[in-house]
């Protein structure tokens, strides 16, 4: 987005901005580098002092990687995570976005939109562990223990609130004038929603999708409680780095890297699309 | 009967019998010739089944099963479990890997299939009992010994006895009688066997024998402490002095000061087992076997004077290790010893096992083992008095002792038992013990070296063990398990909760957040509340039952 | 004219309910039973293997309310959130602003700043143990080389500090993303107009961007607060609530009670009390913030 903000800024301001950005990047990257380090260490080296630079201060080994990648369960978990996260995101966007639009544009007789939104929000308040067992029983009754469907069911329920709450705000910001103009032209309510409101709030949709995807991808508690084998996801696999000897930190590091790779790679690709999407905001006057 | 002559012959006889080379009848005949009384014999050779007469050393039908019955050889010809799949839940850990090793071998021999689900250790208890109460998808579960109490809460226990299966000679042959009694307890409930042999945990004291044997160190010790260096320490006081002596100076030549002891105490990471192990001789003795509760009133004993003194001493131990150890996981504690920076560690058999791996340790060939030191004074919490002893040593079976149990709801109990027993035959059980990745420790007599058992050092050396280390480790392990006074293992419903309340309070004391007496009194109160929640009478009955086995 | 108006209104009504209904029905259908079960359990004594052995009225609630540990957990959790979230908000928003004004190499920085959001808390907790440990940990080494010695993992303050640092690392991207969306919704013309009057983009930030992005920012903070109060994986993997129970955030306590001890009665009571407490705070917070804009 070429704008005057950057062009007209003083050099000092630009420099500081760049500095902050680089510091931020370092802050983000260092733990990842440390994870890579850990993944290349033997058990003995993990807690060896001054083992920071590979080859110089410790001998890296592929043992941990071989061990983890040699377990067929890893691919299964990565696949499950992907399937469940994508499925949840799609389903949440499907039923959450219309609901958010409805709450943004209209008022309801019995309850204020704001209160309905609050009700959705309240779904996130309760710590999931309190309802873990009832949800387990529910899934068991439905025969969905250790299935992808079961996880998608759960995650959709948990993450719907994000979509509704965030998108409602995004929709409220979208220009009403454009919609009214279209209405006068004779467009139906549905057409307005589908062809005007949605495209204008694309960046909000993408952010919501990111968030729902991230929360589904990382959910560890329910994943490890309601799956044992077939539908186990990466977080469950990561939890399993904890064995009878405590945590195998090098295996955990490998798992961490494996678990974050798909979403990060995905987000690199989506970001390019996001760049285009962000310029849609320019329509607002 | 001449002592020496007959003893040697008798040992050979015993080795031959347990090694499956001579039959029971012949053994009794020969032993009787040596003048061994019938009474003594019947204790050594308890009544076993007719299958004994049919034991072969091995058979190509199932090459790893040894010994094997003729009936089994016959049974396997038809690939009896073809088309059947059993589902086993294990924890993702060394012991889980150990079980997985046997899957293809069993499948090959019997035609059946095993589906193994590995779950994180954190959720194992929840997964097992959720499955038992709702979904019934698994036939067998790998369980830790402290789950047992929960299995027996409902009127009909969640798990089934294995004896009815074991009697049938078509199954792989193993016998519970070869268990060291202290270990057998953890697999049984009120006299009946529910678990099939797998692991056998206990904690003993490992130390750097090269450092202890060093005469310079010994001289320095004598100078500083005023008495000869105890190699290895036999009394708690000696252990304290040794730990203190070796803390704070560089005895391993790496330029940094080293430590007298390595312990780990992070909450929820089995750190409290160290406390249990080291506290045992303060409370358990020939006069008292109760560590946890008063069996008549179910009142907690955890805040007795003996426990209190044990905790205060435990805090002293931790001052001989890095301060951060109070937040270490188990692996971190081992790392300190294995990197050569701590001179002692009371812990599980995984330590000497990992010591043999150059990727894990720098101390192969330097590890010694001995039983946990004892006390000269033990507190009887029931009578409320201190008793004096020359040396009160107490054994323990602390740890997971991971093994599989069969679900009552399983519709495939036969193939399930078959698989479990397969791993328990002598040859396979021994294989598990000598191969470190399985995390299995020896619980049966035959796994030890003569005269206790029939194991051979060569088998261990083949796996990379230092011969001397293997001998010392097994000797100390065996001695610990056969000590007449044993610290009992808590196996009532809610054990995890009772232990956790103790765990956090011990941790708080170690961090200096509270004092020993206050913490233990508080713990006792918490335990009372737990007991009330589960139902005092029921808990009492189950507590008494867990001692009866 | 009237007829068309009422037809229009009817169409509107059908439309708005049709859009809303699936989401509402879904949530009610799936949360009805679990919430009811939780409430049910909270009035009972549950024992593993036996199920509900009896009803105890408000006993569970009273036990929880009179347990010092419960209030300590609430306090520690509130402290945790109270420190991490303002920092996350400032950092996240600032980074979003820098990107918005046109930072070079945007397509490199943006995914980098987003990345930590995709990590699993438990994994970062484990990583944290190796970062903050005295035995070879990078952060500990860094501080030690500066002469500052902190008992990161073996003290309450240190453990909380380590958890907070990692929490900020993981969750700043959340605010970052939402700020990004908010800032990009402001049109280019507004920015350009403001820049003509201002001497630096920081001023535009202060006078234009923040006020305009405020609604979305408050939602982001609100969502973060709700999530932050439930923090579990990170502190659990890092310290397990120790030493003792000094870093036992509320969710850790709830997890121990409900899952490890299968004390559903007390665990559910804990949960319901927490729900009431936080709902009150959230509702107040939400309405206050909305009032400033609506």
PDB file of C-alpha atoms in Angstrom, chain B residues 122 125-126 129 133 150 153-154 158 266-269 322-324 326-328 332 336 496-497 500-501 504 507-508 511 513 529 533-534 538, chain C residues 45-50 63 129 132-135 151 153-154 156 236-240 242-246 248 256 259-263 266:
ATOM      1  CA  UNK B 122      -0.195 -37.179  31.091  1.00  0.00           C
ATOM      2  CA  UNK B 125      -4.991 -42.495  33.341  1.00  0.00           C
ATOM      3  CA  UNK B 126      -7.796 -40.438  31.847  1.00  0.00           C
ATOM      4  CA  UNK B 129     -10.680 -44.999  32.587  1.00  0.00           C
ATOM      5  CA  UNK B 133     -16.333 -46.430  31.478  1.00  0.00           C
ATOM      6  CA  UNK B 150      -8.974 -47.471  40.745  1.00  0.00           C
ATOM      7  CA  UNK B 153     -13.555 -49.724  42.916  1.00  0.00           C
ATOM      8  CA  UNK B 154     -16.593 -51.076  41.075  1.00  0.00           C
ATOM      9  CA  UNK B 158     -12.453 -53.400  35.524  1.00  0.00           C
ATOM     10  CA  UNK B 266       9.804 -30.732  39.784  1.00  0.00           C
ATOM     11  CA  UNK B 267       6.134 -30.967  40.647  1.00  0.00           C
ATOM     12  CA  UNK B 268       4.198 -33.631  38.769  1.00  0.00           C
ATOM     13  CA  UNK B 269       7.364 -35.270  37.487  1.00  0.00           C
ATOM     14  CA  UNK B 322      22.252 -27.425  42.271  1.00  0.00           C
ATOM     15  CA  UNK B 323      19.536 -25.131  43.519  1.00  0.00           C
ATOM     16  CA  UNK B 324      17.686 -25.476  40.249  1.00  0.00           C
ATOM     17  CA  UNK B 326      14.006 -28.468  42.634  1.00  0.00           C
ATOM     18  CA  UNK B 327      12.504 -27.655  39.239  1.00  0.00           C
ATOM     19  CA  UNK B 328      14.193 -30.396  37.239  1.00  0.00           C
ATOM     20  CA  UNK B 332      17.661 -33.519  34.029  1.00  0.00           C
ATOM     21  CA  UNK B 336      23.875 -34.380  36.129  1.00  0.00           C
ATOM     22  CA  UNK B 496      -2.552 -39.926  42.326  1.00  0.00           C
ATOM     23  CA  UNK B 497      -4.323 -37.302  44.405  1.00  0.00           C
ATOM     24  CA  UNK B 500       0.160 -34.977  44.397  1.00  0.00           C
ATOM     25  CA  UNK B 501      -0.747 -33.318  47.676  1.00  0.00           C
ATOM     26  CA  UNK B 504       3.483 -30.045  46.034  1.00  0.00           C
ATOM     27  CA  UNK B 507       8.301 -29.028  46.654  1.00  0.00           C
ATOM     28  CA  UNK B 508       7.185 -26.019  48.687  1.00  0.00           C
ATOM     29  CA  UNK B 511      11.796 -24.043  47.734  1.00  0.00           C
ATOM     30  CA  UNK B 513       8.218 -21.523  51.015  1.00  0.00           C
ATOM     31  CA  UNK B 529     -10.403 -34.670  52.927  1.00  0.00           C
ATOM     32  CA  UNK B 533     -14.541 -37.817  49.545  1.00  0.00           C
ATOM     33  CA  UNK B 534     -13.888 -41.407  48.491  1.00  0.00           C
ATOM     34  CA  UNK B 538     -14.276 -48.063  51.524  1.00  0.00           C
TER      35      UNK B 538
ATOM     36  CA  UNK C  45     -19.666 -35.988  44.868  1.00  0.00           C
ATOM     37  CA  UNK C  46     -18.057 -37.887  42.043  1.00  0.00           C
ATOM     38  CA  UNK C  47     -15.723 -40.816  42.547  1.00  0.00           C
ATOM     39  CA  UNK C  48     -13.942 -42.600  39.730  1.00  0.00           C
ATOM     40  CA  UNK C  49     -15.377 -46.019  39.179  1.00  0.00           C
ATOM     41  CA  UNK C  50     -18.520 -45.338  41.141  1.00  0.00           C
ATOM     42  CA  UNK C  63     -14.930 -25.782  49.672  1.00  0.00           C
ATOM     43  CA  UNK C 129      12.673 -25.148  30.090  1.00  0.00           C
ATOM     44  CA  UNK C 132      15.700 -20.633  31.059  1.00  0.00           C
ATOM     45  CA  UNK C 133      17.616 -23.422  32.736  1.00  0.00           C
ATOM     46  CA  UNK C 134      20.819 -22.702  34.548  1.00  0.00           C
ATOM     47  CA  UNK C 135      22.317 -25.701  32.836  1.00  0.00           C
ATOM     48  CA  UNK C 151      16.184 -18.245  39.694  1.00  0.00           C
ATOM     49  CA  UNK C 153      12.544 -22.020  37.177  1.00  0.00           C
ATOM     50  CA  UNK C 154      13.149 -22.602  40.837  1.00  0.00           C
ATOM     51  CA  UNK C 156       7.737 -18.350  41.973  1.00  0.00           C
ATOM     52  CA  UNK C 236       2.004 -26.215  32.796  1.00  0.00           C
ATOM     53  CA  UNK C 237       4.830 -27.370  30.587  1.00  0.00           C
ATOM     54  CA  UNK C 238       7.219 -24.818  32.057  1.00  0.00           C
ATOM     55  CA  UNK C 239       6.753 -25.221  35.783  1.00  0.00           C
ATOM     56  CA  UNK C 240       3.767 -27.537  36.339  1.00  0.00           C
ATOM     57  CA  UNK C 242       5.641 -25.327  40.961  1.00  0.00           C
ATOM     58  CA  UNK C 243       7.623 -24.891  43.062  1.00  0.00           C
ATOM     59  CA  UNK C 244       4.883 -26.019  45.397  1.00  0.00           C
ATOM     60  CA  UNK C 245       1.805 -24.355  43.967  1.00  0.00           C
ATOM     61  CA  UNK C 246       3.309 -20.933  43.571  1.00  0.00           C
ATOM     62  CA  UNK C 248      -0.322 -22.640  39.647  1.00  0.00           C
ATOM     63  CA  UNK C 256      -5.437 -31.299  38.241  1.00  0.00           C
ATOM     64  CA  UNK C 259      -8.610 -34.781  35.082  1.00  0.00           C
ATOM     65  CA  UNK C 260      -5.882 -36.067  37.336  1.00  0.00           C
ATOM     66  CA  UNK C 261      -7.985 -36.465  40.452  1.00  0.00           C
ATOM     67  CA  UNK C 262     -11.305 -37.042  38.686  1.00  0.00           C
ATOM     68  CA  UNK C 263     -12.928 -34.826  41.309  1.00  0.00           C
ATOM     69  CA  UNK C 266     -15.101 -29.698  42.925  1.00  0.00           C
TER      70      UNK C 266
END
